[in-house]
XYZ file of C-alpha atoms in Angstrom:
763
model
C 76.224 132.110 126.261
C 76.382 135.660 124.946
C 73.237 137.338 123.828
C 73.167 137.773 120.048
C 72.612 141.490 120.393
C 75.629 141.999 122.634
C 78.522 143.659 120.763
C 81.605 141.470 120.265
C 85.048 142.530 121.424
C 86.692 140.384 118.756
C 88.008 142.340 115.805
C 88.428 140.453 112.507
C 90.752 141.423 109.688
C 87.788 142.600 107.615
C 87.034 145.245 110.240
C 88.973 148.463 110.661
C 89.677 150.491 113.740
C 90.139 154.242 113.481
C 93.596 154.912 114.990
C 92.238 158.202 116.364
C 89.330 156.469 118.135
C 89.460 155.743 121.850
C 89.921 151.999 121.394
C 92.285 152.334 118.430
C 94.360 154.910 120.312
C 94.545 152.712 123.398
C 95.776 149.738 121.349
C 98.374 151.888 119.615
C 99.591 153.141 122.992
C 99.875 149.547 124.215
C 101.990 148.579 121.214
C 104.145 151.698 121.612
C 104.657 150.989 125.337
C 105.598 147.347 124.728
C 107.995 148.293 121.914
C 109.573 151.135 123.882
C 110.118 149.034 126.991
C 111.499 145.994 125.191
C 113.723 147.953 122.800
C 115.176 150.076 125.591
C 116.270 146.913 127.407
C 117.696 145.419 124.213
C 119.586 148.504 123.041
C 120.980 149.075 126.551
C 122.215 145.497 126.597
C 123.787 145.953 123.195
C 125.784 149.032 124.227
C 127.058 147.155 127.272
C 128.973 144.910 124.841
C 130.326 147.649 122.555
C 133.239 148.592 124.821
C 134.408 145.007 125.162
C 134.140 144.333 121.426
C 136.090 147.454 120.444
C 138.712 146.828 123.134
C 139.272 143.254 121.895
C 139.648 144.517 118.339
C 142.080 147.211 119.443
C 144.258 144.596 121.159
C 144.296 142.496 117.961
C 144.807 145.475 115.606
C 147.467 145.026 112.933
C 149.090 148.417 113.600
C 148.989 151.447 115.889
C 146.801 153.481 113.533
C 144.081 150.814 113.472
C 144.340 150.453 117.243
C 143.801 154.196 117.700
C 140.696 154.052 115.487
C 139.135 151.525 117.859
C 140.133 153.451 120.986
C 138.771 156.672 119.475
C 135.595 154.787 118.691
C 135.287 153.640 122.297
C 135.594 157.212 123.556
C 133.077 158.477 121.004
C 130.558 155.748 121.905
C 130.856 156.505 125.639
C 130.246 160.191 124.956
C 127.425 159.853 122.424
C 125.695 156.705 123.673
C 122.814 158.529 125.445
C 122.054 160.560 122.313
C 122.115 157.482 120.059
C 119.841 155.508 122.416
C 117.456 158.438 122.824
C 117.409 159.114 119.089
C 116.682 155.470 118.260
C 113.835 155.067 120.755
C 112.336 158.447 119.827
C 112.403 157.548 116.133
C 110.654 154.214 116.782
C 107.990 155.988 118.834
C 107.475 158.609 116.094
C 107.252 155.887 113.439
C 104.506 154.139 115.391
C 102.594 157.380 115.955
C 102.908 158.782 112.453
C 102.749 155.594 110.402
C 99.024 155.673 109.679
C 98.887 159.232 108.335
C 102.194 158.924 106.470
C 101.107 155.685 104.837
C 97.819 157.224 103.708
C 99.652 160.225 102.261
C 102.014 157.924 100.370
C 99.100 155.886 99.071
C 97.394 159.055 97.906
C 100.420 160.147 95.920
C 101.023 156.703 94.517
C 104.350 156.209 96.236
C 103.316 153.057 98.086
C 105.188 151.541 100.957
C 108.191 153.233 102.486
C 111.333 152.279 100.605
C 113.653 149.833 102.314
C 117.134 150.866 103.303
C 119.523 150.984 100.398
C 116.730 151.273 97.827
C 116.594 153.558 94.818
C 116.199 156.690 96.927
C 119.971 157.153 96.971
C 122.217 159.949 95.863
C 125.859 159.461 94.958
C 127.462 157.708 97.912
C 130.960 156.831 98.980
C 132.257 153.289 99.313
C 131.920 153.321 103.097
C 128.230 154.192 102.790
C 127.852 151.276 100.389
C 129.386 149.015 103.046
C 126.935 150.398 105.593
C 123.934 149.868 103.291
C 124.951 146.322 102.447
C 125.510 145.427 106.111
C 122.087 146.752 107.098
C 120.336 145.165 104.123
C 121.876 141.803 104.972
C 120.730 141.834 108.587
C 117.224 142.969 107.583
C 116.824 140.114 105.101
C 118.185 137.531 107.524
C 115.870 138.558 110.366
C 112.758 138.996 108.230
C 113.260 135.427 107.030
C 113.926 134.123 110.548
C 110.936 135.920 112.096
C 108.413 135.039 109.387
C 105.841 133.452 111.687
C 105.617 136.056 114.474
C 106.156 138.981 112.107
C 103.292 137.901 109.838
C 100.900 137.874 112.797
C 102.061 141.335 113.924
C 101.573 142.646 110.367
C 97.991 141.383 110.237
C 96.999 142.709 113.666
C 98.642 146.096 113.137
C 96.770 146.305 109.840
C 93.504 146.134 111.778
C 94.354 148.769 114.390
C 95.889 151.081 111.768
C 92.574 151.424 109.982
C 92.852 148.544 107.492
C 96.105 149.676 105.862
C 97.903 146.651 104.399
C 101.167 146.192 106.282
C 104.046 143.997 105.181
C 107.526 143.370 106.580
C 109.024 146.431 104.877
C 106.362 148.861 106.122
C 105.824 147.484 109.646
C 106.964 150.287 112.023
C 108.433 147.717 114.429
C 109.730 145.378 111.717
C 113.467 144.686 111.255
C 113.586 147.122 108.321
C 112.055 150.075 110.190
C 114.075 149.414 113.352
C 117.306 149.178 111.356
C 116.427 152.410 109.590
C 115.766 154.118 112.910
C 119.073 152.884 114.330
C 120.953 153.998 111.229
C 119.418 157.456 111.647
C 120.418 157.544 115.306
C 123.975 156.455 114.451
C 124.484 159.754 112.618
C 125.100 161.212 116.064
C 128.247 159.078 116.203
C 131.353 160.628 114.672
C 133.315 157.406 114.242
C 135.176 155.483 111.543
C 133.030 153.252 109.336
C 134.862 150.156 110.642
C 133.669 151.073 114.146
C 130.108 151.671 112.948
C 130.042 148.296 111.194
C 131.029 146.604 114.468
C 128.145 148.367 116.224
C 125.721 147.288 113.484
C 126.821 143.676 113.984
C 126.163 144.028 117.713
C 122.767 145.605 116.969
C 121.965 142.549 114.860
C 123.210 140.178 117.574
C 121.611 141.755 120.635
C 118.562 143.649 119.323
C 117.285 142.132 116.078
C 118.084 138.599 117.241
C 115.721 139.106 120.214
C 112.782 140.589 118.326
C 110.807 137.349 118.533
C 110.152 138.149 122.216
C 108.902 141.635 121.274
C 106.582 140.281 118.579
C 105.246 137.554 120.838
C 104.398 140.144 123.503
C 102.725 142.463 120.947
C 100.703 139.538 119.567
C 99.710 138.478 123.094
C 98.578 142.035 123.964
C 96.479 142.348 120.815
C 95.004 138.859 121.152
C 93.998 139.764 124.723
C 92.319 142.879 123.292
C 90.380 140.704 120.812
C 92.308 141.554 117.636
C 92.263 138.446 115.370
C 92.458 135.941 118.246
C 91.979 133.006 115.843
C 94.611 134.112 113.317
C 96.691 131.169 112.152
C 100.323 132.013 111.617
C 100.649 130.552 108.133
C 102.528 132.157 105.266
C 104.222 130.832 102.178
C 107.645 129.529 103.200
C 110.432 132.015 102.743
C 108.047 134.688 101.546
C 108.042 137.023 104.509
C 110.938 139.193 103.516
C 110.335 139.275 99.784
C 108.476 142.274 98.499
C 105.454 141.257 96.483
C 105.727 137.528 97.276
C 104.716 135.282 100.148
C 103.840 137.796 102.855
C 101.865 140.012 100.524
C 100.045 137.054 99.004
C 99.259 135.660 102.419
C 98.044 139.053 103.611
C 95.768 139.425 100.609
C 94.429 135.924 101.108
C 93.864 136.602 104.792
C 91.957 139.772 103.959
C 89.771 137.824 101.525
C 88.978 135.242 104.193
C 88.870 137.608 107.157
C 85.585 136.324 108.513
C 87.500 133.266 109.689
C 90.556 135.301 110.660
C 92.898 132.847 108.924
C 95.949 133.331 106.706
C 96.135 131.221 103.566
C 98.881 129.719 101.470
C 96.996 130.295 98.225
C 93.925 132.352 97.471
C 90.805 130.464 96.339
C 91.102 131.867 92.833
C 94.727 130.797 92.481
C 93.979 127.294 93.796
C 91.023 126.932 91.444
C 93.046 128.173 88.478
C 95.886 125.734 89.248
C 93.485 122.798 89.604
C 91.786 123.738 86.356
C 95.163 123.937 84.583
C 96.222 120.506 85.862
C 92.877 119.005 84.850
C 93.332 120.507 81.377
C 96.814 119.005 81.133
C 95.596 115.556 82.246
C 92.800 115.690 79.675
C 95.240 116.680 76.923
C 97.721 113.951 77.868
C 94.861 111.409 77.975
C 93.686 112.481 74.523
C 97.226 112.102 73.185
C 97.523 108.590 74.648
C 94.194 107.541 73.145
C 95.357 108.427 69.629
C 95.525 105.720 66.931
C 99.328 105.337 67.274
C 99.301 105.007 71.035
C 99.102 101.470 72.460
C 99.125 100.673 76.178
C 99.125 97.164 77.604
C 96.373 96.185 80.059
C 97.248 97.234 83.600
C 97.456 93.653 84.839
C 99.639 92.389 81.983
C 102.854 93.811 83.439
C 104.137 94.974 86.782
C 104.490 98.730 86.435
C 107.262 100.499 88.354
C 106.300 101.835 91.759
C 107.075 105.369 92.865
C 109.970 104.018 94.940
C 111.415 102.244 91.906
C 111.131 105.442 89.870
C 112.868 107.460 92.573
C 115.624 104.861 92.899
C 116.256 104.751 89.158
C 116.203 108.533 88.942
C 118.745 108.728 91.766
C 121.148 106.565 89.757
C 120.651 108.725 86.663
C 121.073 111.803 88.837
C 124.427 110.556 90.125
C 125.588 110.077 86.550
C 124.394 113.568 85.654
C 126.221 114.996 88.688
C 129.484 113.480 87.428
C 129.007 114.843 83.903
C 128.126 118.237 85.407
C 131.709 118.516 86.637
C 133.005 118.360 83.066
C 133.660 121.676 81.250
C 130.693 122.945 79.226
C 130.959 122.746 75.456
C 129.168 124.653 72.706
C 127.439 121.425 71.631
C 125.979 120.804 75.101
C 122.663 122.480 74.278
C 122.009 120.066 71.384
C 123.184 117.072 73.411
C 121.003 118.052 76.357
C 117.981 118.473 74.109
C 118.386 114.816 73.105
C 118.760 113.745 76.734
C 115.633 115.662 77.735
C 113.568 114.009 75.010
C 114.803 110.482 75.777
C 114.763 110.571 79.578
C 111.754 108.244 79.732
C 113.656 105.593 77.774
C 116.735 106.011 79.985
C 114.526 105.730 83.053
C 112.841 102.516 81.911
C 116.237 101.067 80.980
C 117.626 101.917 84.429
C 114.622 100.342 86.167
C 115.210 97.272 84.031
C 118.826 97.006 85.139
C 117.792 97.377 88.792
C 114.825 94.995 88.542
C 116.281 92.441 86.125
C 113.561 92.994 83.544
C 112.695 96.163 81.646
C 109.126 97.447 81.987
C 107.616 98.680 78.758
C 105.561 101.440 80.363
C 104.756 103.262 83.607
C 101.465 104.148 85.258
C 99.330 106.813 83.652
C 99.924 109.417 86.342
C 103.683 108.784 86.337
C 103.807 108.971 82.556
C 101.934 112.293 82.653
C 104.426 113.591 85.214
C 107.450 112.406 83.217
C 106.094 113.921 79.999
C 105.128 117.177 81.697
C 108.585 117.633 83.250
C 110.187 116.687 79.946
C 108.164 119.315 78.077
C 109.026 121.879 80.761
C 112.747 121.366 80.153
C 112.304 121.252 76.395
C 110.741 124.689 76.774
C 113.735 125.861 78.831
C 116.129 124.786 76.070
C 114.060 126.719 73.514
C 113.308 129.743 75.686
C 114.735 132.864 74.041
C 114.336 134.661 77.359
C 117.360 132.729 78.628
C 120.931 133.054 77.310
C 122.224 129.789 75.824
C 124.754 129.283 78.648
C 121.965 129.523 81.219
C 119.674 127.206 79.216
C 122.397 124.554 79.397
C 122.861 125.002 83.151
C 119.145 124.904 84.010
C 118.386 121.998 81.681
C 120.617 119.822 83.909
C 117.891 120.029 86.540
C 115.405 117.801 84.705
C 116.074 114.704 86.825
C 115.898 116.466 90.249
C 112.674 118.163 89.168
C 111.168 114.906 87.940
C 111.993 113.357 91.322
C 110.413 116.343 93.082
C 107.279 116.114 90.928
C 106.879 112.387 91.685
C 107.458 112.957 95.413
C 105.052 115.907 95.546
C 102.349 116.102 92.883
C 101.501 119.670 93.984
C 104.653 121.034 92.324
C 102.755 122.034 89.187
C 99.616 123.112 91.062
C 101.007 125.640 93.537
C 102.785 128.778 92.408
C 104.450 129.065 95.813
C 105.847 125.533 95.815
C 109.547 125.891 96.820
C 110.813 123.896 93.815
C 108.732 125.992 91.439
C 109.843 129.241 93.077
C 113.482 128.169 92.881
C 113.307 127.476 89.136
C 111.402 130.733 88.525
C 113.978 132.681 90.528
C 116.905 131.014 88.778
C 115.388 131.891 85.403
C 114.696 135.450 86.515
C 118.303 135.880 87.660
C 119.571 134.270 84.443
C 117.455 136.542 82.249
C 119.752 139.516 82.856
C 122.976 137.510 82.516
C 125.542 138.201 79.831
C 129.253 137.489 79.659
C 129.998 141.221 79.658
C 127.974 141.959 82.802
C 129.320 138.907 84.670
C 133.049 139.176 84.040
C 133.779 137.983 87.564
C 131.450 134.960 86.992
C 129.638 135.586 90.279
C 126.126 134.997 88.923
C 127.170 132.143 86.642
C 128.982 130.429 89.516
C 126.035 130.931 91.883
C 123.562 129.363 89.432
C 126.002 126.536 88.716
C 126.567 125.881 92.422
C 122.795 125.572 93.003
C 122.468 123.177 90.051
C 125.464 121.157 91.323
C 124.064 120.901 94.838
C 120.654 119.728 93.633
C 122.291 117.053 91.480
C 124.649 115.955 94.243
C 122.590 116.385 97.427
C 118.891 115.996 96.573
C 117.661 112.568 97.576
C 114.073 112.775 98.809
C 114.162 115.765 101.193
C 112.205 118.532 99.453
C 113.316 121.150 101.978
C 116.528 121.537 99.950
C 114.556 123.611 97.448
C 113.479 126.015 100.179
C 117.035 126.357 101.478
C 118.475 126.992 98.028
C 115.683 129.438 97.247
C 116.541 131.441 100.368
C 120.247 131.331 99.512
C 119.606 132.547 95.959
C 117.339 135.324 97.237
C 120.036 136.532 99.644
C 122.584 136.529 96.813
C 120.160 138.449 94.590
C 119.399 140.962 97.343
C 123.076 141.804 97.780
C 123.630 141.991 94.017
C 120.568 144.189 93.607
C 121.699 146.606 96.314
C 125.076 146.985 94.638
C 123.444 147.428 91.241
C 120.977 150.006 92.561
C 123.818 152.203 93.777
C 125.608 152.009 90.428
C 122.325 152.488 88.584
C 121.539 155.575 90.628
C 124.952 157.021 89.788
C 124.353 156.407 86.081
C 120.912 158.030 86.226
C 122.245 161.014 88.175
C 125.125 161.408 85.723
C 122.769 161.229 82.735
C 120.345 163.646 84.370
C 123.233 166.037 85.057
C 124.408 165.917 81.445
C 120.915 166.594 80.176
C 120.493 169.539 82.542
C 123.815 170.879 81.301
C 122.789 170.485 77.646
C 119.453 172.139 78.330
C 121.210 175.037 80.084
C 123.669 175.387 77.191
C 120.843 175.566 74.666
C 118.999 178.160 76.738
C 122.134 180.286 77.136
C 122.890 180.025 73.399
C 119.326 181.080 72.500
C 119.509 184.089 74.808
C 122.825 185.308 73.375
C 122.278 184.512 69.681
C 118.808 186.062 69.679
C 120.271 189.298 71.093
C 123.220 189.374 68.721
C 120.826 188.922 65.809
C 122.094 190.911 62.828
C 124.570 193.006 64.830
C 128.044 192.910 63.252
C 129.990 192.685 66.501
C 133.775 193.055 66.696
C 135.486 189.647 67.187
C 136.515 190.727 70.692
C 132.933 191.380 71.849
C 131.519 188.380 69.963
C 134.134 186.062 71.482
C 133.457 187.264 75.026
C 129.694 186.805 74.605
C 129.646 183.389 72.895
C 132.398 181.873 75.008
C 133.032 183.519 78.364
C 129.650 185.090 79.086
C 127.662 182.191 77.604
C 129.399 179.833 80.049
C 128.543 182.181 82.902
C 124.905 182.089 81.787
C 125.014 178.269 81.830
C 126.460 178.238 85.339
C 123.827 180.710 86.543
C 120.990 178.565 85.127
C 122.355 175.439 86.814
C 122.959 177.101 90.173
C 120.217 179.698 90.521
C 117.670 178.747 87.845
C 116.167 180.547 84.884
C 113.759 182.583 87.016
C 116.428 183.918 89.379
C 117.447 187.609 89.672
C 121.035 186.542 88.874
C 119.957 185.120 85.513
C 117.932 188.232 84.661
C 120.943 190.426 85.526
C 123.203 188.273 83.316
C 120.800 188.622 80.366
C 120.525 192.378 80.979
C 124.307 192.644 80.833
C 124.234 190.918 77.416
C 121.979 193.702 76.114
C 124.205 196.415 77.632
C 127.382 194.811 76.270
C 125.949 194.704 72.746
C 124.680 198.293 73.068
C 128.180 199.422 74.087
C 129.441 198.558 70.592
C 127.251 201.186 68.914
C 129.204 204.198 67.566
C 129.431 207.076 70.085
C 129.497 210.097 67.801
C 127.763 212.749 69.883
C 128.693 214.161 73.256
C 125.583 212.547 74.831
C 126.387 209.164 73.311
C 129.959 209.299 74.621
C 128.710 210.383 78.068
C 126.244 207.449 78.122
C 128.986 205.001 77.098
C 131.325 206.284 79.848
C 128.542 205.734 82.405
C 128.083 202.135 81.210
C 131.742 201.119 81.329
C 132.230 200.759 85.132
C 129.164 198.489 85.332
C 130.394 196.429 82.365
C 133.798 195.972 83.994
C 132.295 194.974 87.384
C 129.903 192.484 85.794
C 132.668 190.943 83.685
C 135.047 190.616 86.638
C 132.402 188.926 88.762
C 131.061 186.671 86.014
C 134.423 185.549 84.614
C 135.767 184.768 88.084
C 132.804 182.369 88.490
C 133.740 180.389 85.383
C 137.346 179.610 86.346
C 139.102 182.647 84.801
C 142.440 183.507 86.389
C 142.846 187.089 87.604
C 145.659 187.656 85.105
C 143.431 186.513 82.190
C 140.640 188.814 83.327
C 143.076 191.772 83.467
C 144.391 191.049 79.953
C 140.857 190.737 78.564
C 139.763 193.995 80.206
C 142.900 195.708 78.873
C 141.849 194.805 75.334
C 138.351 196.106 76.080
C 139.768 199.400 77.451
C 141.658 199.912 74.181
C 138.512 199.188 72.198
C 136.330 201.580 74.256
C 138.960 204.397 74.173
C 138.751 204.218 70.411
C 134.924 204.202 70.623
C 135.076 207.370 72.749
C 137.375 209.109 70.272
C 140.425 209.095 72.510
C 143.879 208.934 70.837
C 144.941 205.295 70.522
C 147.648 203.897 68.176
C 145.961 202.414 65.128
C 147.819 199.114 65.429
C 146.644 198.717 69.026
C 143.024 199.401 68.043
C 143.173 196.895 65.204
C 144.718 194.269 67.445
C 142.010 194.779 70.086
C 139.139 194.661 67.569
C 140.327 191.763 65.424
C 142.253 189.568 67.872
C 141.287 185.914 67.659
C 143.622 184.911 70.483
C 141.614 186.132 73.418
C 142.974 185.428 76.916
C 140.224 182.826 77.472
C 141.077 179.362 78.896
C 140.713 176.443 76.460
C 138.126 174.900 78.779
C 135.771 177.819 78.041
C 134.421 176.663 74.675
C 131.760 178.453 72.572
C 128.205 177.458 73.487
C 126.886 178.001 69.939
C 128.259 180.113 67.124
C 125.090 180.355 65.022
C 121.343 179.725 64.976
C 121.912 176.799 62.584
C 124.323 175.154 65.008
C 121.843 175.681 67.837
C 119.044 174.058 65.817
C 121.208 170.981 65.211
C 121.756 170.550 68.953
C 118.036 170.619 69.809
C 116.612 167.251 70.960
C 114.379 165.364 68.578
C 110.706 166.191 68.742
C 108.571 163.312 70.011
C 107.448 161.338 66.945
C 103.915 160.148 66.319
C 103.004 156.630 67.460
C 102.455 155.413 63.905
C 104.263 152.057 64.001
C 103.859 148.938 66.166
C 107.452 149.376 67.379
C 106.855 152.989 68.478
C 103.723 151.865 70.316
C 105.743 149.124 72.017
C 108.440 151.644 72.991
C 105.823 153.976 74.475
C 104.528 151.134 76.673
C 107.933 150.109 78.066
C 108.268 150.586 81.813
C 111.451 150.868 83.915
C 112.512 147.382 85.001
C 111.810 145.807 81.593
C 114.683 143.724 80.202
C 115.760 143.861 76.550
C 118.341 142.023 74.505
C 120.590 144.109 72.230
C 122.541 142.647 69.316
C 125.549 144.674 68.192
C 127.581 143.476 65.243
C 127.194 139.855 64.276
C 127.721 138.017 67.557
C 127.868 140.412 70.515
C 124.711 140.157 72.604
C 124.076 142.309 75.662
C 121.088 142.166 77.983
C 120.004 145.394 79.600
C 117.249 146.693 81.842
C 115.344 149.898 81.154
C 116.459 151.972 84.120
C 115.158 155.466 83.482
C 113.236 157.539 80.930
C 114.400 161.136 80.802
C 111.573 163.627 81.441
C 113.617 166.255 79.565
C 114.760 164.515 76.390
C 112.591 161.383 76.456
C 115.689 159.188 76.026
C 115.690 155.622 77.374
C 118.603 154.664 79.640
C 119.560 150.963 79.829
C 121.857 149.307 82.386
C 123.159 145.773 82.856
C 122.606 143.610 85.931
C 125.496 145.378 87.693
C 123.823 148.765 87.188
C 126.353 149.937 84.578
C 125.229 151.810 81.478
C 124.749 149.704 78.341
C 122.824 151.995 75.999
C 121.056 155.340 75.763
C 118.436 155.614 73.006
C 115.974 158.186 71.738
C 112.483 156.604 71.335
C 112.699 156.467 67.534
C 116.203 154.930 67.723
C 114.890 152.192 70.002
C 111.877 151.598 67.742
C 114.209 151.243 64.746
C 116.349 148.724 66.668
C 113.235 146.690 67.543
C 112.042 146.789 63.930
C 115.407 145.614 62.573
C 115.862 142.856 65.147
C 118.840 144.582 66.778
C 116.788 144.779 69.995
C 114.184 142.472 71.515
C 111.955 142.845 74.579
C 112.256 139.928 77.028
C 109.132 138.435 78.597
C 108.548 139.405 82.227
C 106.211 136.464 82.989
C 107.552 133.782 85.344
C 109.236 130.826 83.614
C 106.823 128.186 84.943
C 103.747 130.140 83.823
C 105.175 130.683 80.333
C 106.179 127.049 80.072
C 102.775 125.722 81.128
C 101.002 128.021 78.649
C 103.332 126.766 75.893
C 102.760 123.121 76.898
C 98.974 123.526 76.851
C 99.231 125.184 73.443
C 101.425 122.388 72.120
C 99.187 119.617 73.457
C 96.122 121.366 72.056
C 97.452 121.028 68.510
C 96.018 118.268 66.272
C 97.197 114.795 67.225
C 99.262 114.337 64.071
C 101.183 117.561 64.680
C 101.794 116.649 68.294
C 102.982 113.190 67.372
C 105.362 114.648 64.820
C 106.726 117.051 67.436
C 107.436 114.272 69.916
C 109.136 111.869 67.543
């Protein structure tokens, strides 16, 4: 037996190793060596199959051009393979070495975990890059889900040796996400068609990512041998490993809380206690309602109450009937009809048991009645929930019978937030929240939700794993939809940001020119050049070089010189000074106008008019008609695309953005608290309803940009415009709380009302 004073070699999750320490460094080197050796074997094996795959595709190509693409790809892969392999392995090694310091820096700046591939850190991309992002995102999600068990253990042990930094699937430097990112980076060495790259990504998925379980098992074995969390149980919430902010994170937090035992947990103690307390509250409230003066229950021995098996059997019959009616087209009256079905399910259930048994029971056991009533109230809430569009309320309300069966089969459904059936309903409601007919013209989301409802009605007997499978399927669908939407959303934000920068540059250019013109009575020729041609050059200079650049200062200086050149030159010195200015004016104009899309012929015609004007200024003989034409011409040789920036100070003032108003109304306070990601409902006209997510708040103008679930722009409001819409009811903020949590709060509130009110509600 070890002496109590002898130091232990076992490291628990509550302890932290300094990565720069001797022991921490040795463990990091072990992990890096294992990863490097395993990945080199895997990536070598993958490239051994690339030639064969591309050759097979070339033989089956539909035409010669496609065949040549594959043959060119084969040659490129043979030439660049060493560089791609070396780049991939080097990047993985760097990620392992630099992860700790990079993660701390990110945490210090508030940026959090590294962003997954295809996330919001995207500029405008081409369609082929979208294909690449979607392919990579798909294989990451698939493998994170498949590798949940081993990956969770690696996350926890790496967290210890990286100094206590919380690590999840997305930030693990040897996780599917990081490895896919590293391979994508290395693939930039390959100058091949996107169709060829997509084939290589599929092979990377098949021969590298598909074999990561062996890598993780070896890493876990090495760290267990070194005493890092040897007793760690590989338990996480099902399906949670690859979902940011869900199962893996919850399990990691729970494991950290209970690190003395070195065990992961499905629920934290606090969450379990809160759920138990909620269920106890509900049981007490249901019991109080049953003990009211109008409630009469027969003695338990007076009748034979239905067993759980009888309830499940009767519900299965009702479910089959519901599955048949689900195939019928939806009608506008379905919501009202369903509300009646939800409220009378208990009667239908007792009647069905009666037909199966030969005699109708008048009541069910207390616990079954509580479950039936609780599920019924949950679906009543769904049909009243303003967070859900009516079409989605109707679809989800069809799930009452499958969920009642699930609740009878597993009483923990209402107790555990991570119960698969509960997560599925929460995720369906979350997906449905952003649905509108306009944003789902191709019916992809509507059809996906309907297919899940159909399959539960048709396929769910007593195997609860169907909820987990459907939850995973819905999450994969949502991941792909979100990636597509993020790309479109980024384009919208970039476009809006570009327009605002342009407007800001136009206002700055207008201020510079109008403030210098001031009270000067300039000839139309000079005024037109300044407010149209030169103002546009100022705008371009601000956008390209910035307001502090030498180019911008030179452009402003020219404005002063150009205005000064219009002053009368009466004396010999004044004429000499004007002659000295003219070559510089001509050079500046030629250079500036060429930058704003002037044709050479237009520049020559404009300068010819200026020459006539300046000859007259210098007292040289010029025909009077020519002078008048040059001074008063309103048809300058300026392209129509070169429009005036601002003709007057009043016009400039009208174009200025609104000043930020005071937070003096509840609606303005609500607007100020909105965060990107919040969903709102907008009502335009009498019937058109659109749901939109707050995507971006402009740091320049303060305007709020809203997009639909596909990432396309829906609205763009100044803060006071949005506050006015909220005040008038034309806009409404949707609740971000999970459906189940909102429903249970509403049910507790309803049951807590006086008995008479509750009885009236349930009649």
